[in-house]
Tab-separated table of C-alpha atoms in Angstrom:
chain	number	residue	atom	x	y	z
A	1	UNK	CA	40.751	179.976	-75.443
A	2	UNK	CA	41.636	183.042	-74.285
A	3	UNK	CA	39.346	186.318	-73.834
A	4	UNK	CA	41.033	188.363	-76.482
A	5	UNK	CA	37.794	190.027	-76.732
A	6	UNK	CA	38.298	191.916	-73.196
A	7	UNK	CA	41.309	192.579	-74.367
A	8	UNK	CA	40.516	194.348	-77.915
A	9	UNK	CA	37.309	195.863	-76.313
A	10	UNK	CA	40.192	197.899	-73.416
A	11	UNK	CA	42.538	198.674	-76.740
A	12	UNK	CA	39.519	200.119	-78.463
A	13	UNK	CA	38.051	202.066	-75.711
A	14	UNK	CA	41.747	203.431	-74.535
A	15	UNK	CA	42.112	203.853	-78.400
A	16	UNK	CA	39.461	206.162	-78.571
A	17	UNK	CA	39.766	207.675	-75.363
A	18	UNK	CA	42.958	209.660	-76.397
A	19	UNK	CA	41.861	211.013	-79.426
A	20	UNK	CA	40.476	214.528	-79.885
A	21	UNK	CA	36.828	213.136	-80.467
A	22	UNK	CA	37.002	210.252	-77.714
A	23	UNK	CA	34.662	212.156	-75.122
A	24	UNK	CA	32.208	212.671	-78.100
A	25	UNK	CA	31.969	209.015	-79.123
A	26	UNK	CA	32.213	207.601	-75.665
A	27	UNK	CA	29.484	209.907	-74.739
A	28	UNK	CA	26.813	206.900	-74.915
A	29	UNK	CA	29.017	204.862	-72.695
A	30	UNK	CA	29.773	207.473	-70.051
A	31	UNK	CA	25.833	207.909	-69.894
A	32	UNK	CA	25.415	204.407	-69.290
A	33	UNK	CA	27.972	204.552	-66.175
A	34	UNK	CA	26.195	207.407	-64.508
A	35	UNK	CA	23.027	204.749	-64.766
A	36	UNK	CA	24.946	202.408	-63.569
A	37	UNK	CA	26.280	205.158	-60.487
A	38	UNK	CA	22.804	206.150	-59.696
A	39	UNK	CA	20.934	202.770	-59.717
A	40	UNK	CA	23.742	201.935	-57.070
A	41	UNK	CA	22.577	204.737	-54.938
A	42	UNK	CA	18.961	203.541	-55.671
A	43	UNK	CA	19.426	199.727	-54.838
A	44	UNK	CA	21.060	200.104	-51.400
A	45	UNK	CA	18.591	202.507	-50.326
A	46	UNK	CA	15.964	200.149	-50.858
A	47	UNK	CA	18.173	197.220	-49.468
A	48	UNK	CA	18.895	199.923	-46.259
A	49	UNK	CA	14.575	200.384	-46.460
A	50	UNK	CA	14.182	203.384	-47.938
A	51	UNK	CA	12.284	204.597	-51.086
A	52	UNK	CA	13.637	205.826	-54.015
A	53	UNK	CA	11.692	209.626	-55.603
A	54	UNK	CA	13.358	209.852	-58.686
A	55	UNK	CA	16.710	209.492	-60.394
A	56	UNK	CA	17.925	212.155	-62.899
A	57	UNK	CA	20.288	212.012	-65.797
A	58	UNK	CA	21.569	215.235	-67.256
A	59	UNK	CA	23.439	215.830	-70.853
A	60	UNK	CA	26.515	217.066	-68.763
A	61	UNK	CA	26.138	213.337	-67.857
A	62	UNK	CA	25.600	213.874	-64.047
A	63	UNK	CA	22.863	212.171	-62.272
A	64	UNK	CA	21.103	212.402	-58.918
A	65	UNK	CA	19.266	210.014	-57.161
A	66	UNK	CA	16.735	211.112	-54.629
A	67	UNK	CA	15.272	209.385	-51.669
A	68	UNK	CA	13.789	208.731	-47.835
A	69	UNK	CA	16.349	207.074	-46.039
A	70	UNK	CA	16.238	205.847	-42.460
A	71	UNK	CA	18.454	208.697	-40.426
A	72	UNK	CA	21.178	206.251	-39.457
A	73	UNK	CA	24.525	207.092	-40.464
A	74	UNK	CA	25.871	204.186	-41.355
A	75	UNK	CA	22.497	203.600	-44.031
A	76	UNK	CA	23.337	207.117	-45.268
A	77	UNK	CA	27.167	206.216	-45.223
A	78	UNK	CA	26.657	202.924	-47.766
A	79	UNK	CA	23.843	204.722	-49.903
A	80	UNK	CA	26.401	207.150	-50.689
A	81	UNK	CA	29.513	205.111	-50.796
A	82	UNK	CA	26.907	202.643	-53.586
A	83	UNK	CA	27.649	205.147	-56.214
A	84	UNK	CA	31.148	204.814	-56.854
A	85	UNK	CA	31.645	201.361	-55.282
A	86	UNK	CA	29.081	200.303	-57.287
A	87	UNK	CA	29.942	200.988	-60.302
A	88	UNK	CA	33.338	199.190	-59.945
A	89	UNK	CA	31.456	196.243	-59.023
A	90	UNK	CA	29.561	196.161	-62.555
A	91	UNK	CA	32.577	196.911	-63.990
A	92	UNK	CA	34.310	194.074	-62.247
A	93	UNK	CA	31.443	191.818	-62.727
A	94	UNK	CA	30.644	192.686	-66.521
A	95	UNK	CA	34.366	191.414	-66.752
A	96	UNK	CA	34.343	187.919	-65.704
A	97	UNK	CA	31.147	187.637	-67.020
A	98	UNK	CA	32.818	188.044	-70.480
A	99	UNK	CA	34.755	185.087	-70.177
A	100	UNK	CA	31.611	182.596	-70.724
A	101	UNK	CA	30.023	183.471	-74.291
A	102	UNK	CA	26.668	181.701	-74.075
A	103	UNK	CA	25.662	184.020	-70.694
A	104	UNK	CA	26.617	187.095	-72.554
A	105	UNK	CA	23.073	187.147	-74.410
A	106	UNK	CA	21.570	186.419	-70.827
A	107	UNK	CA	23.337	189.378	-69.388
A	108	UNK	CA	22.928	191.793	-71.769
A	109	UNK	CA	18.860	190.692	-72.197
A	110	UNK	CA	18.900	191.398	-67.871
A	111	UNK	CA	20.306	195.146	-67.967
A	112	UNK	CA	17.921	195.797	-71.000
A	113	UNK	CA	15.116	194.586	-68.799
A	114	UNK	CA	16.237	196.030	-65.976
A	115	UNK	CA	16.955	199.538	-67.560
A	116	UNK	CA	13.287	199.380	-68.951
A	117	UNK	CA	12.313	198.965	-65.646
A	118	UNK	CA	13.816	201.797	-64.106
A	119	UNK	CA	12.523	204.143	-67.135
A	120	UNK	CA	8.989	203.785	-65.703
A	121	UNK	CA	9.774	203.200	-62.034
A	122	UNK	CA	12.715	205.639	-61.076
A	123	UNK	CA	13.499	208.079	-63.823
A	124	UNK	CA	11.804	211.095	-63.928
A	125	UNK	CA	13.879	213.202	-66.306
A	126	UNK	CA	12.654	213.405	-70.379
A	127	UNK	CA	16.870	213.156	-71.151
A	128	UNK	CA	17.292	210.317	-68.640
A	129	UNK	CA	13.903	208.774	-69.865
A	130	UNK	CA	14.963	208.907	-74.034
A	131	UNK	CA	18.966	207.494	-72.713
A	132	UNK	CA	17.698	204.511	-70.625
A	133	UNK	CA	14.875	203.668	-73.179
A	134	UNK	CA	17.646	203.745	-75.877
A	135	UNK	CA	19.822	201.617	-74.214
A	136	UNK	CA	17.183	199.029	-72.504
A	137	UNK	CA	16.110	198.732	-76.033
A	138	UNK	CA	19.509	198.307	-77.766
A	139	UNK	CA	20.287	195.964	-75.367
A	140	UNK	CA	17.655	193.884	-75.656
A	141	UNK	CA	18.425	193.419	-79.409
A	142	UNK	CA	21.866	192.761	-79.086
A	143	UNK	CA	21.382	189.854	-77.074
A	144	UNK	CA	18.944	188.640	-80.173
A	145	UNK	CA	21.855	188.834	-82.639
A	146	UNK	CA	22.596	185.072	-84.373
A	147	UNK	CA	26.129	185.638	-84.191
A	148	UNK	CA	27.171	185.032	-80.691
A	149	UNK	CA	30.399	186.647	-80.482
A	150	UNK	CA	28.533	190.221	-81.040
A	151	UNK	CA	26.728	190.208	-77.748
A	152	UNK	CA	29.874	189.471	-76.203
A	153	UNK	CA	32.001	191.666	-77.903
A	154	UNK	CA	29.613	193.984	-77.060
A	155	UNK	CA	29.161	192.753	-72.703
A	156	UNK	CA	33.161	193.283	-73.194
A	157	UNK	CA	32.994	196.862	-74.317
A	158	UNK	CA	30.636	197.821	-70.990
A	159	UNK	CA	32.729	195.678	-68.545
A	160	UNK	CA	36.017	198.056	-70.009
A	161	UNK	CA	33.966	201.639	-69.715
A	162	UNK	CA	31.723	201.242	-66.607
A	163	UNK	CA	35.051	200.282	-64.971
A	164	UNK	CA	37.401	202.673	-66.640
A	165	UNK	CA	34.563	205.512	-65.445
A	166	UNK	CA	34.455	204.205	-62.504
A	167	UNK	CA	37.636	205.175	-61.405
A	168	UNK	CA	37.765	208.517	-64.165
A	169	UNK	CA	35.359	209.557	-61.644
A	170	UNK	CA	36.461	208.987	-58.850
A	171	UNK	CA	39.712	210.993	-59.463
A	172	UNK	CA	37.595	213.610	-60.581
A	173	UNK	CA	36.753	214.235	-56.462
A	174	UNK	CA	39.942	215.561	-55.763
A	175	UNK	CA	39.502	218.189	-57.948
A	176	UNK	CA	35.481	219.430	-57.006
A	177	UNK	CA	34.128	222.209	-58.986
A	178	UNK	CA	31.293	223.061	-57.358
A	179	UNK	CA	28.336	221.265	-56.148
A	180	UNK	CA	27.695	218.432	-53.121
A	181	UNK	CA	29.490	215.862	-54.047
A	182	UNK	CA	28.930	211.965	-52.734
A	183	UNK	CA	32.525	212.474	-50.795
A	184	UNK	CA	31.181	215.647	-49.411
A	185	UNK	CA	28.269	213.241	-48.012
A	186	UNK	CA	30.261	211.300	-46.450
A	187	UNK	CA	32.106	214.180	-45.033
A	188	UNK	CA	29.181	215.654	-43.054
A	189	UNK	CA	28.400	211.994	-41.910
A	190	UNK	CA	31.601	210.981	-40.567
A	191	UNK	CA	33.510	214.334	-40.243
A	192	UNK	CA	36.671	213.107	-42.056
A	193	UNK	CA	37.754	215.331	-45.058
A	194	UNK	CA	35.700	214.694	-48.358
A	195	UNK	CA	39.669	213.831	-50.201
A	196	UNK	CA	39.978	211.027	-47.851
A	197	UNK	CA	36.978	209.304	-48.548
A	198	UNK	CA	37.665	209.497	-52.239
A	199	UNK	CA	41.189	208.348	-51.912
A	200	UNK	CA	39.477	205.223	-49.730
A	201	UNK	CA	37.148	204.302	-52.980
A	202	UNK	CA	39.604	205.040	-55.412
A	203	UNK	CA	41.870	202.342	-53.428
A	204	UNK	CA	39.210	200.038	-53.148
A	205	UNK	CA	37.991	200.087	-57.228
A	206	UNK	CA	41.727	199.570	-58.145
A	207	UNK	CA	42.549	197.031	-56.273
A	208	UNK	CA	39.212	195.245	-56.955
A	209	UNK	CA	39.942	195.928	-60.250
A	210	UNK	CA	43.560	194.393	-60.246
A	211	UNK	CA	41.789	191.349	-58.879
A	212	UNK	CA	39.273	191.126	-61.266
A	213	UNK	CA	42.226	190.915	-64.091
A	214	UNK	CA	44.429	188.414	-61.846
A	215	UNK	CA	41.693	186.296	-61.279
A	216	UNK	CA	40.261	186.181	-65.099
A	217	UNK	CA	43.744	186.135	-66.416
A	218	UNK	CA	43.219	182.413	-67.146
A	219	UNK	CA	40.404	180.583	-68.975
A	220	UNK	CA	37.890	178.826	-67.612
A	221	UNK	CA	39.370	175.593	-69.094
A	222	UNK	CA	42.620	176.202	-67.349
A	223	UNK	CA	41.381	176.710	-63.713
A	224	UNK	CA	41.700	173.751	-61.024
């Protein structure tokens, strides 16, 4: 059977997105990306051997992670390239994931836990605190729901916005409007202009996102 709920989940969310009060109702979902963005940041500094202060999440939904970080470029280089990158990865991830319905509950019951987690270990913002908590919670029941195609439907409707933010924000680099920017990181690291950086992660998201699609275009039942 086919995954027709990936599909209905992308028509919804492009659905909405081009109406006059898409930003407004998507608003939830964008928050949850910019999670997803900083707890990027915040994983591979701890995988480089850093420590993680605090991460931030604002109502204009932009976040910032801070940390110690070993003075290495290249550990500085992947911290900030784990933002972007990522979130594509989620995104990409969330999306095969969808194809199995009995590990959608198990998914969805992880990122609950593991946004609950952050809430008392990272966040250190009252708005970020109140959107996490939300979410970690709503999660959590979702993936208690009797009817199994909800938590799906639901895993489906992430995988499509974390990965249609994902590269939304990226194309939002080329056109910077004020503020340090994780392009403009990468800048002062490796002295190459901020736009070419961005243009190297937008390539990268698409085409792992073109591969996600090729490679899930076919059930499980189908594959040899």
């Amino acid at each position: 059977m086919r995954n027709n709920g990936l599909w209905l989940a992308a028509a919804l969310c492009l659905g909405i997105g081009l109406t006059p009060w898409g930003p407004l109702l998507l608003y939830p979902f964008t928050l949850f990306t910019t999670w997803v963005h900083e707890c990027g940041h915040a994983v591979m500094v701890v995988l480089m051997g850093g420590s993680v202060s605090s991460i931030t999440i604002q109502p204009d939904t932009s976040g910032l992670t801070r940390s110690l970080m070993p003075a290495g470029r290249i550990a500085q280089g992947l911290v900030a390239s784990a933002g972007y990158l990522g979130a594509t990865v989620v995104g990409c991830f969330l999306m095969a994931a969808t194809r199995v319905e009995k590990r959608a509950r198990t998914i969805l019951r992880t990122i609950g836990a593991f946004m609950l987690c952050t809430v008392v270990i990272w966040i250190r913002n009252p708005f970020g605190a109140v959107v996490v908590l939300a979410w970690g919670v709503a999660l959590l029941a979702l993936s208690r729901k009797g009817n199994a195609s909800v938590p799906r439907f639901v895993l489906s409707v992430l995988a499509i916005q974390v990965a249609l933010d994902a590269v939304y924000d990226i194309r939002a680099l080329f056109f910077p409007h004020g503020g340090r920017s994780d392009a403009d990181t990468m800048a002062r690291l490796f002295l190459a202009p901020s736009w070419l950086w961005a243009g190297a992660w937008m390539i990268i998201s698409v085409a792992m996102l073109g591969w996600t699609l090729w490679v899930t275009r076919v059930p499980l039942a189908r594959r040899r």
